[in-house]
Amino acid sequence: MSKAGIKYGKRLTSPDYAAIAENAEKSVLKALGLERPEDLVAKVRPEDLLVRAADVVRQADAEMAVHLDDRDRSMAHLWFYEPRLGLARAAGLTIVGFRHALARLVYGNKTHPLPDVDSNEELARVGEELGVEPVEDAEEKFLKAAPLGYAARIRRDKAVYYMQEAVLALSQPPYEWGPEKIAEHAGVERKVIYKQRTTAQKRHGLHVPRSAKSKA
């Protein structure tokens, strides 16, 4: 994502995101009381799985709020004031994901085009005009926050998957819990349970659209 006219510092070294993802997934299984994904049915009751998974999601959300904000602020500094190659990969993002993250921070709109300039001086000037805050020790902070935020996102995604499975199990015999009871047990809003149940139903080929129900 380099641009002619911009002088870049040394290319950033990317963390081992494959290993980070693997470790994050293992930590979720441990938190849920599982050794392997296939242990899901045999080892954990769905009402217990629901609570444990919801706790992991809440913790991951809290960590993401901190680390991804730190990542994006230091990433913006390294784009506007100390241009470095390899920012997207070092952040654990695709080029599109990187552009979206930077535009969301700077403009409040992930699809807003990024500035198109031809010199470091002009790029820094645009950053100042947009209110991009300089970050001291930006590289160090970026390389610390990016993998922590990435791991938290992986943990959240995996925990949401298991939470969806628990919601589906509790919605069916022999439990037949309603969304209200499931939401109360998990400590989340009811709309979250509706969404998770629908996602799990679709994954298992059990979802029946409302239009089909009305025709029956």
Short mmCIF file of C-alpha atoms in Angstrom, two decimals:
data_model
loop_
_atom_site.label_atom_id
_atom_site.label_comp_id
_atom_site.label_asym_id
_atom_site.label_seq_id
_atom_site.Cartn_x
_atom_site.Cartn_y
_atom_site.Cartn_z
CA MET A 1 0.00 0.00 0.00
CA SER A 2 3.00 2.26 -0.61
CA LYS A 3 2.62 5.48 -2.59
CA ALA A 4 5.08 7.29 -4.84
CA GLY A 5 6.42 10.46 -3.27
CA ILE A 6 6.11 9.22 0.31
CA LYS A 7 9.29 8.26 2.13
CA TYR A 8 8.77 5.27 4.41
CA GLY A 9 10.65 4.06 7.42
CA LYS A 10 11.69 0.46 7.96
CA ARG A 11 9.01 -2.14 7.21
CA LEU A 12 7.25 -3.29 10.34
CA THR A 13 7.69 -6.89 11.47
CA SER A 14 4.34 -8.67 11.71
CA PRO A 15 3.43 -10.76 14.76
CA ASP A 16 2.72 -14.45 14.21
CA TYR A 17 -1.05 -14.11 13.92
CA ALA A 18 -1.58 -17.77 13.09
CA ALA A 19 -0.03 -18.76 16.43
CA ILE A 20 -1.93 -15.99 18.21
CA ALA A 21 -5.22 -17.28 16.78
CA GLU A 22 -4.42 -20.87 17.75
CA ASN A 23 -3.59 -19.89 21.33
CA ALA A 24 -6.70 -17.71 21.57
CA GLU A 25 -8.92 -20.58 20.45
CA LYS A 26 -7.30 -22.91 22.98
CA SER A 27 -7.93 -20.39 25.76
CA VAL A 28 -11.61 -20.28 24.85
CA LEU A 29 -11.92 -24.07 24.98
CA LYS A 30 -10.23 -24.05 28.39
CA ALA A 31 -12.57 -21.33 29.68
CA LEU A 32 -15.55 -23.37 28.49
CA GLY A 33 -14.32 -26.56 30.14
CA LEU A 34 -13.53 -28.27 26.84
CA GLU A 35 -10.39 -29.96 25.63
CA ARG A 36 -11.54 -30.26 22.02
CA PRO A 37 -14.46 -28.78 20.05
CA GLU A 38 -15.96 -32.26 19.70
CA ASP A 39 -16.29 -32.47 23.50
CA LEU A 40 -19.10 -29.92 23.32
CA VAL A 41 -22.04 -32.29 23.64
CA ALA A 42 -20.49 -34.81 25.98
CA LYS A 43 -18.82 -32.64 28.59
CA VAL A 44 -20.73 -29.39 29.10
CA ARG A 45 -24.40 -28.84 29.79
CA PRO A 46 -25.83 -26.11 27.51
CA GLU A 47 -26.98 -23.92 30.38
CA ASP A 48 -23.42 -23.93 31.77
CA LEU A 49 -21.87 -23.46 28.34
CA LEU A 50 -24.12 -20.46 27.76
CA VAL A 51 -22.95 -18.66 30.89
CA ARG A 52 -19.26 -19.44 30.35
CA ALA A 53 -19.36 -18.37 26.71
CA ALA A 54 -21.21 -15.16 27.56
CA ASP A 55 -18.53 -14.36 30.15
CA VAL A 56 -15.78 -14.85 27.55
CA VAL A 57 -17.62 -12.57 25.13
CA ARG A 58 -17.95 -9.83 27.74
CA GLN A 59 -14.27 -10.05 28.67
CA ALA A 60 -13.21 -10.03 25.02
CA ASP A 61 -15.42 -7.01 24.32
CA ALA A 62 -13.77 -5.11 27.17
CA GLU A 63 -10.28 -5.99 25.91
CA MET A 64 -11.13 -5.09 22.31
CA ALA A 65 -12.43 -1.69 23.37
CA VAL A 66 -9.03 -0.89 24.89
CA HIS A 67 -6.56 -2.60 22.59
CA LEU A 68 -8.19 -1.86 19.24
CA ASP A 69 -8.50 1.81 20.15
CA ASP A 70 -4.81 1.88 21.07
CA ARG A 71 -3.97 0.02 17.86
CA ASP A 72 -5.92 2.40 15.66
CA ARG A 73 -4.61 5.59 17.27
CA SER A 74 -0.98 4.48 17.01
CA MET A 75 -1.65 3.10 13.52
CA ALA A 76 -2.97 6.50 12.42
CA HIS A 77 0.18 8.15 13.76
CA LEU A 78 2.33 5.72 11.77
CA TRP A 79 0.35 6.44 8.63
CA PHE A 80 0.28 10.23 8.84
CA TYR A 81 3.40 11.26 10.74
CA GLU A 82 5.93 8.41 10.54
CA PRO A 83 4.90 6.43 7.43
CA ARG A 84 5.85 2.77 7.68
CA LEU A 85 5.43 -0.11 5.29
CA GLY A 86 3.59 -3.24 6.39
CA LEU A 87 1.04 -1.51 8.60
CA ALA A 88 -1.93 -3.57 7.49
CA ARG A 89 -0.19 -6.92 7.91
CA ALA A 90 1.32 -5.90 11.23
CA ALA A 91 -2.17 -4.97 12.42
CA GLY A 92 -3.55 -8.38 11.42
CA LEU A 93 -5.79 -6.75 8.83
CA THR A 94 -6.42 -7.04 5.12
CA ILE A 95 -5.76 -3.93 3.04
CA VAL A 96 -9.51 -3.25 2.96
CA GLY A 97 -9.82 -3.85 6.70
CA PHE A 98 -6.91 -1.52 7.32
CA ARG A 99 -8.44 1.25 5.22
CA HIS A 100 -11.77 0.80 7.00
CA ALA A 101 -10.18 0.96 10.45
CA LEU A 102 -8.19 4.08 9.63
CA ALA A 103 -11.10 5.85 7.92
CA ARG A 104 -13.43 5.00 10.81
CA LEU A 105 -11.02 6.55 13.28
CA VAL A 106 -10.24 9.65 11.24
CA TYR A 107 -13.57 10.36 9.56
CA GLY A 108 -16.08 8.33 11.57
CA ASN A 109 -16.96 6.50 8.35
CA LYS A 110 -15.14 3.35 7.34
CA THR A 111 -15.84 3.82 3.63
CA HIS A 112 -14.49 7.39 3.45
CA PRO A 113 -11.50 7.61 1.08
CA LEU A 114 -8.13 8.16 2.72
CA PRO A 115 -6.13 11.29 1.81
CA ASP A 116 -4.29 11.13 -1.51
CA VAL A 117 -1.11 13.19 -1.17
CA ASP A 118 2.41 13.10 -2.62
CA SER A 119 4.78 13.99 0.21
CA ASN A 120 5.42 13.31 3.88
CA GLU A 121 5.00 16.99 4.68
CA GLU A 122 1.59 17.16 3.04
CA LEU A 123 0.51 13.93 4.68
CA ALA A 124 1.48 15.27 8.11
CA ARG A 125 -0.32 18.54 7.40
CA VAL A 126 -3.50 16.69 6.46
CA GLY A 127 -3.21 14.61 9.64
CA GLU A 128 -3.02 17.75 11.75
CA GLU A 129 -5.99 19.29 9.96
CA LEU A 130 -8.02 16.14 10.57
CA GLY A 131 -7.14 16.17 14.26
CA VAL A 132 -5.07 12.98 14.23
CA GLU A 133 -3.29 12.96 17.58
CA PRO A 134 0.46 12.27 17.60
CA VAL A 135 1.32 9.20 19.67
CA GLU A 136 4.60 8.95 21.54
CA ASP A 137 6.40 5.63 20.96
CA ALA A 138 3.75 4.82 18.36
CA GLU A 139 5.53 1.79 16.90
CA GLU A 140 5.98 0.14 20.29
CA LYS A 141 2.39 0.81 21.29
CA PHE A 142 1.07 -0.37 17.94
CA LEU A 143 2.97 -3.65 18.00
CA LYS A 144 1.78 -4.27 21.56
CA ALA A 145 -1.88 -3.41 21.04
CA ALA A 146 -2.44 -5.02 17.64
CA PRO A 147 -1.87 -8.66 18.65
CA LEU A 148 -3.76 -8.19 21.93
CA GLY A 149 -6.77 -6.81 20.07
CA TYR A 150 -6.52 -9.55 17.47
CA ALA A 151 -6.48 -12.28 20.12
CA ALA A 152 -9.47 -10.74 21.87
CA ARG A 153 -11.43 -10.70 18.61
CA ILE A 154 -10.62 -14.36 17.95
CA ARG A 155 -11.72 -15.29 21.47
CA ARG A 156 -14.93 -13.35 21.01
CA ASP A 157 -15.73 -14.99 17.67
CA LYS A 158 -15.14 -18.49 19.06
CA ALA A 159 -17.12 -17.82 22.23
CA VAL A 160 -20.03 -16.43 20.21
CA TYR A 161 -20.06 -19.66 18.17
CA TYR A 162 -20.36 -21.80 21.30
CA MET A 163 -22.90 -19.42 22.79
CA GLN A 164 -25.00 -19.85 19.65
CA GLU A 165 -24.80 -23.63 19.99
CA ALA A 166 -25.90 -23.41 23.62
CA VAL A 167 -28.81 -21.12 22.73
CA LEU A 168 -30.00 -23.56 20.07
CA ALA A 169 -29.73 -26.53 22.43
CA LEU A 170 -31.68 -24.74 25.14
CA SER A 171 -34.38 -23.80 22.63
CA GLN A 172 -35.04 -27.44 21.78
CA PRO A 173 -36.25 -30.49 23.74
CA PRO A 174 -35.73 -31.46 26.47
CA TYR A 175 -35.11 -27.87 27.59
CA GLU A 176 -37.42 -25.76 25.41
CA TRP A 177 -36.39 -22.52 27.08
CA GLY A 178 -37.84 -19.32 25.65
CA PRO A 179 -35.62 -16.41 24.55
CA GLU A 180 -36.48 -14.46 27.70
CA LYS A 181 -35.27 -17.22 30.02
CA ILE A 182 -32.12 -17.82 27.98
CA ALA A 183 -31.32 -14.09 27.91
CA GLU A 184 -31.79 -13.78 31.66
CA HIS A 185 -29.61 -16.82 32.31
CA ALA A 186 -26.82 -15.44 30.09
CA GLY A 187 -27.14 -11.88 31.34
CA VAL A 188 -27.70 -10.42 27.86
CA GLU A 189 -30.48 -8.64 26.01
CA ARG A 190 -33.21 -10.75 24.46
CA LYS A 191 -32.44 -9.48 20.95
CA VAL A 192 -28.98 -11.06 21.23
CA ILE A 193 -30.56 -14.45 21.86
CA TYR A 194 -32.94 -14.13 18.92
CA LYS A 195 -30.03 -13.35 16.62
CA GLN A 196 -27.85 -16.15 17.96
CA ARG A 197 -30.64 -18.69 17.75
CA THR A 198 -31.34 -17.78 14.12
CA THR A 199 -27.64 -18.03 13.23
CA ALA A 200 -27.34 -21.47 14.84
CA GLN A 201 -30.54 -22.66 13.17
CA LYS A 202 -29.21 -21.61 9.77
CA ARG A 203 -25.91 -23.35 10.44
CA HIS A 204 -27.73 -26.61 11.17
CA GLY A 205 -30.34 -26.24 8.41
CA LEU A 206 -33.16 -25.72 10.92
CA HIS A 207 -34.14 -22.15 10.16
CA VAL A 208 -37.58 -21.58 8.67
CA PRO A 209 -38.13 -18.03 7.32
CA ARG A 210 -41.18 -16.17 8.56
CA SER A 211 -42.58 -16.02 5.02
CA ALA A 212 -42.51 -19.81 4.82
CA LYS A 213 -44.22 -20.11 8.19
CA SER A 214 -47.02 -17.78 7.14
CA LYS A 215 -47.72 -19.85 4.03
CA ALA A 216 -47.89 -23.10 5.98
#
